[in-house]
Coordinates of C-alpha atoms and ligand atoms in Angstrom, one line a residue:
M27 CA -4.2 -7.4 -13.7
E28 CA -5.2 -10.3 -11.5
V29 CA -8.3 -9.9 -9.3
V30 CA -8.7 -12.2 -6.4
I31 CA -11.9 -12.2 -4.5
V32 CA -11.6 -13.5 -0.9
P33 CA -14.3 -14.2 1.6
D34 CA -13.1 -11.7 4.2
A35 CA -10.3 -9.4 5.3
E36 CA -8.6 -12.1 7.3
S37 CA -8.2 -14.5 4.4
G38 CA -7.0 -11.6 2.2
G39 CA -4.4 -10.9 4.8
E40 CA -3.3 -14.5 4.9
L41 CA -3.1 -14.7 1.1
I42 CA -0.9 -11.6 0.8
A43 CA 1.3 -12.5 3.8
E44 CA 1.9 -15.9 2.1
A45 CA 3.0 -14.1 -1.1
M46 CA 5.4 -12.0 1.0
A47 CA 6.7 -15.1 2.8
Q48 CA 7.3 -16.8 -0.6
L49 CA 9.2 -13.8 -1.8
L50 CA 11.3 -13.7 1.4
R51 CA 12.1 -17.4 1.0
R52 CA 13.6 -16.9 -2.4
K53 CA 15.0 -13.4 -1.7
P54 CA 15.7 -13.0 2.1
D55 CA 16.7 -9.4 1.8
A56 CA 13.6 -8.4 -0.2
L57 CA 12.4 -4.8 0.1
L58 CA 8.8 -4.8 1.1
G59 CA 6.8 -1.7 0.5
V60 CA 4.1 -1.3 3.2
A61 CA 1.0 0.9 3.4
T62 CA -0.8 2.5 6.4
G63 CA -4.5 2.6 7.0
S64 CA -6.7 -0.1 8.6
T65 CA -6.9 -2.3 5.5
P66 CA -3.3 -3.7 5.6
L67 CA -3.5 -4.7 9.3
P68 CA -4.6 -8.3 8.6
V69 CA -1.5 -8.7 6.4
S70 CA 1.0 -7.7 9.0
E71 CA -0.9 -9.8 11.6
A72 CA -0.7 -12.9 9.3
L73 CA 3.0 -12.2 8.4
A74 CA 3.9 -11.8 12.1
A75 CA 2.2 -15.1 12.9
K76 CA 4.3 -16.8 10.2
V77 CA 7.5 -15.2 11.8
R78 CA 6.5 -16.5 15.2
S79 CA 5.8 -20.0 13.9
G80 CA 9.1 -20.1 12.1
A81 CA 7.4 -20.3 8.7
V82 CA 9.4 -17.3 7.4
D83 CA 12.5 -15.5 8.4
V84 CA 12.5 -11.7 8.2
S85 CA 15.9 -11.1 9.8
R86 CA 17.2 -9.7 6.5
A87 CA 14.0 -8.2 5.1
R88 CA 13.8 -4.5 4.4
I89 CA 10.8 -2.2 4.7
A90 CA 10.0 0.9 2.7
Q91 CA 7.4 3.5 3.5
L92 CA 4.8 4.7 0.9
D93 CA 3.8 8.1 2.2
E94 CA 4.0 10.5 5.1
Y95 CA 2.4 13.6 6.6
V96 CA 4.3 16.8 6.2
G97 CA 5.1 18.6 9.4
L98 CA 4.5 15.7 11.9
P99 CA 7.8 14.8 13.7
A100 CA 8.8 11.2 13.1
E101 CA 8.0 10.4 16.8
H102 CA 4.5 11.9 16.6
P103 CA 2.1 9.0 17.4
K104 CA 0.2 9.7 14.2
S105 CA 3.1 10.1 11.8
Y106 CA 3.1 7.2 9.4
R107 CA 6.6 6.3 10.5
S108 CA 5.3 5.8 14.1
V109 CA 2.2 3.9 12.8
L110 CA 4.4 1.6 10.8
T111 CA 6.8 1.1 13.7
R112 CA 3.9 0.0 15.9
E113 CA 2.0 -2.0 13.3
V114 CA 4.7 -3.5 11.1
L115 CA 8.3 -3.3 12.4
E116 CA 7.7 -4.2 16.0
P117 CA 5.3 -7.2 15.4
L118 CA 7.8 -8.5 12.8
G119 CA 10.9 -7.8 15.0
I120 CA 12.5 -5.6 12.2
G121 CA 14.7 -2.7 13.4
M122 CA 14.9 0.8 12.1
D123 CA 18.2 0.1 10.4
A124 CA 16.2 -2.0 7.8
F125 CA 13.6 0.7 7.4
M126 CA 13.5 3.5 4.8
G127 CA 11.0 6.4 4.6
P128 CA 10.7 10.0 3.5
D129 CA 11.5 12.8 6.0
G130 CA 8.2 14.7 6.6
T131 CA 9.9 17.4 8.7
A132 CA 12.7 18.3 6.2
E133 CA 13.3 22.0 5.7
D134 CA 13.5 21.4 2.0
V135 CA 10.7 19.0 1.4
Q136 CA 11.2 18.7 -2.4
E137 CA 14.8 17.7 -1.8
A138 CA 13.7 15.1 0.7
C139 CA 11.3 13.7 -1.8
E140 CA 13.9 13.4 -4.5
A141 CA 16.4 11.9 -2.1
Y142 CA 13.8 9.2 -1.1
D143 CA 12.9 8.4 -4.7
M144 CA 16.6 8.0 -5.4
A145 CA 17.2 5.9 -2.3
L146 CA 14.5 3.5 -3.3
A147 CA 16.1 3.0 -6.7
E148 CA 19.6 2.6 -5.1
A149 CA 18.2 0.0 -2.8
G150 CA 17.3 -2.0 -5.9
G151 CA 13.6 -1.1 -6.0
V152 CA 10.7 -2.3 -4.1
D153 CA 10.1 -6.0 -4.6
L154 CA 6.5 -6.1 -3.4
Q155 CA 4.5 -3.0 -2.8
L156 CA 1.3 -3.4 -0.7
L157 CA -1.3 -0.7 -1.4
G158 CA -4.6 0.3 0.1
I159 CA -7.0 2.5 -1.8
G160 CA -8.7 5.7 -0.8
T161 CA -12.5 6.1 -1.4
D162 CA -11.5 8.5 -4.1
G163 CA -9.2 6.0 -5.8
H164 CA -6.0 7.3 -4.4
I165 CA -2.9 5.1 -3.9
G166 CA -0.3 6.3 -1.4
F167 CA -1.5 9.9 -1.2
N168 CA -1.7 10.4 -4.9
E169 CA -5.0 12.2 -5.0
P170 CA -7.3 12.2 -8.2
C171 CA -5.6 13.8 -11.2
S172 CA -2.1 13.1 -9.9
S173 CA 0.2 12.6 -12.9
L174 CA 0.5 8.9 -13.8
A175 CA 4.2 9.5 -14.3
S176 CA 4.7 11.4 -10.9
R177 CA 7.7 10.8 -8.7
T178 CA 7.9 11.2 -4.9
R179 CA 6.7 14.7 -4.1
I180 CA 4.5 16.9 -1.9
K181 CA 0.8 16.7 -2.4
T182 CA -2.2 18.5 -0.9
L183 CA -4.9 16.2 0.5
T184 CA -8.5 16.5 -0.6
E185 CA -11.0 17.3 2.1
Q186 CA -12.6 13.8 1.5
T187 CA -9.3 12.2 2.4
R188 CA -8.8 14.4 5.5
W189 CA -12.3 13.5 6.7
D190 CA -11.6 9.8 6.0
N191 CA -8.4 10.0 8.0
A192 CA -9.8 12.1 10.8
R193 CA -10.6 8.8 12.6
F194 CA -6.9 8.4 13.3
F195 CA -6.8 11.8 14.8
D196 CA -9.5 11.4 17.5
G197 CA -12.1 12.3 14.9
D198 CA -10.8 15.9 14.7
I199 CA -10.2 16.9 11.0
D200 CA -8.4 20.0 12.2
Q201 CA -5.6 17.8 13.4
V202 CA -5.2 16.1 10.0
P203 CA -2.3 17.8 8.1
H204 CA -3.1 19.3 4.7
H205 CA 0.1 18.3 3.1
V206 CA 1.9 14.9 2.6
I207 CA 4.8 13.3 0.9
T208 CA 3.9 10.4 -1.3
Q209 CA 5.8 8.1 -3.6
G210 CA 4.5 9.1 -7.0
I211 CA 2.5 6.9 -9.3
G212 CA 5.5 6.5 -11.6
T213 CA 7.6 5.5 -8.5
I214 CA 5.0 3.0 -7.3
L215 CA 4.8 1.4 -10.8
Q216 CA 8.5 0.6 -10.6
A217 CA 8.0 -2.0 -7.8
W218 CA 8.2 -5.5 -9.2
H219 CA 4.9 -6.7 -7.8
L220 CA 2.0 -4.4 -6.8
V221 CA -0.7 -5.9 -4.4
L222 CA -3.7 -3.6 -3.8
F223 CA -5.9 -4.8 -0.9
A224 CA -9.4 -3.4 -0.5
T225 CA -12.1 -4.4 1.9
G226 CA -15.6 -3.2 2.7
E227 CA -18.4 -1.7 0.7
G228 CA -17.0 1.8 1.0
K229 CA -14.2 0.8 -1.5
A230 CA -16.5 -0.9 -4.1
D231 CA -16.8 2.1 -6.5
A232 CA -13.1 2.9 -6.3
V233 CA -12.2 -0.8 -6.9
A234 CA -14.6 -1.0 -10.0
A235 CA -13.0 2.2 -11.4
T236 CA -9.5 0.8 -10.8
V237 CA -10.1 -2.6 -12.4
E238 CA -12.8 -2.0 -15.0
G239 CA -12.7 1.7 -15.7
P240 CA -10.4 3.5 -18.1
V241 CA -6.8 4.2 -17.2
A242 CA -7.3 7.8 -16.0
A243 CA -5.6 10.1 -13.6
V244 CA -8.9 10.9 -12.0
C245 CA -8.7 7.4 -10.5
P246 CA -5.0 7.1 -9.6
A247 CA -5.2 3.4 -8.8
S248 CA -6.3 2.7 -12.4
A249 CA -2.6 3.1 -13.2
L250 CA -2.2 -0.5 -12.0
Q251 CA -3.6 -1.5 -15.3
L252 CA -0.3 -0.4 -16.8
H253 CA 1.8 -2.7 -14.5
R254 CA 3.0 -6.1 -15.6
H255 CA 2.4 -7.7 -12.3
A256 CA -0.5 -6.2 -10.4
T257 CA -2.8 -8.1 -8.1
V258 CA -6.0 -6.7 -6.6
V259 CA -7.2 -8.6 -3.6
V260 CA -10.8 -7.7 -2.5
D261 CA -13.4 -9.1 -0.2
E262 CA -16.9 -9.7 -1.4
A263 CA -18.1 -6.2 -0.3
A264 CA -15.3 -4.4 -2.1
A265 CA -15.9 -6.6 -5.2
S266 CA -19.6 -5.9 -5.2
E267 CA -19.5 -3.3 -8.1
L268 CA -17.3 -5.4 -10.4
K269 CA -19.0 -6.7 -13.6
L270 CA -16.5 -9.5 -14.3
V271 CA -16.6 -11.2 -10.9
D272 CA -17.5 -14.6 -12.4
Y273 CA -14.5 -14.5 -14.6
F274 CA -12.2 -13.4 -11.8
R275 CA -13.4 -16.2 -9.6
H276 CA -13.1 -18.8 -12.4
A277 CA -9.6 -17.6 -13.3
F278 CA -8.3 -17.8 -9.7
A279 CA -10.0 -21.2 -9.0
N280 CA -8.4 -22.7 -12.1
K281 CA -5.0 -21.1 -11.7
P282 CA -2.1 -23.6 -12.3
D283 CA 0.0 -24.4 -9.3
W284 CA 2.5 -21.6 -9.3
P285 CA 2.8 -18.9 -6.7
Q286 CA -0.7 -18.1 -5.7
I287 CA -0.6 -14.4 -6.6
Ligands
GLP5 C1 -4.5 6.7 3.5 C2 -3.1 6.2 3.0 C3 -3.4 5.2 1.9 C4 -4.4 4.2 2.3 C5 -5.7 4.9 2.6 C6 -6.9 4.0 2.9 O1 -4.9 7.7 2.8 N1 -2.3 7.2 2.6 O2 -2.1 4.5 1.6 O3 -4.6 3.3 1.2 O4 -5.5 5.7 3.7 O5 -6.9 3.6 4.2 P1 -7.8 2.5 4.9 O6 -7.2 1.2 4.5 O7 -7.8 2.8 6.3 O8 -9.2 2.7 4.3

């Protein structure tokens, strides 16, 4: 995998947004997989700025959701669908008709998961999937020891993840659902390009395990090592536990002049 060390979150956002823009220029109806959490915000801000300046046209772009809480109605302000509407769709001017996501309130959750997995494949697959990473190495909501071949399904959150996400629920862990729907690791690996973005010291151990540790379900993000086009974009703090930083910097600085990531 390629590891790109950027000075700060803003430049990481710009780099990833430019990769999305390049994709949309060659494939205007590309399916972009987006993630929630605070890390991806600089990406959507940078992409929205490109849309405003006319540098990229997203009028035919499609957006796919990575994961969702079970039991929160779609219009609940903390449902990931609502969060993505506010933080991605509205700033980009993309309507719900170009959006696909799992139904967190379905009576038959398993059926909804399978339907979403199938819908992604029928849509031609995700062209570029943006991922954050949990402090425990999760991607989407695939908690440690998730099957590396898993498909979209229901998962139970670890208490660590519920504590981490309580900040989005007024700091009240009791409001954080226990169950979620997430694209499986096998599903995520089917995207054409995976871009994992991590910032801050709190992610340094998880990033080191992802990039330099063994491929192991205990660190779900390490599955990226199996992907043919995975890019890990990290700021200095998130890169601080990596042993091969000098090589990663050298390789990126000397990269030939083809798409940056
Ligand atoms: C949640 C999401 C993940 C995200 C993670 C990290 O658990 N399901 O997709 O990567 O949060 O969030 P943050 O970027 O806010 O640290």
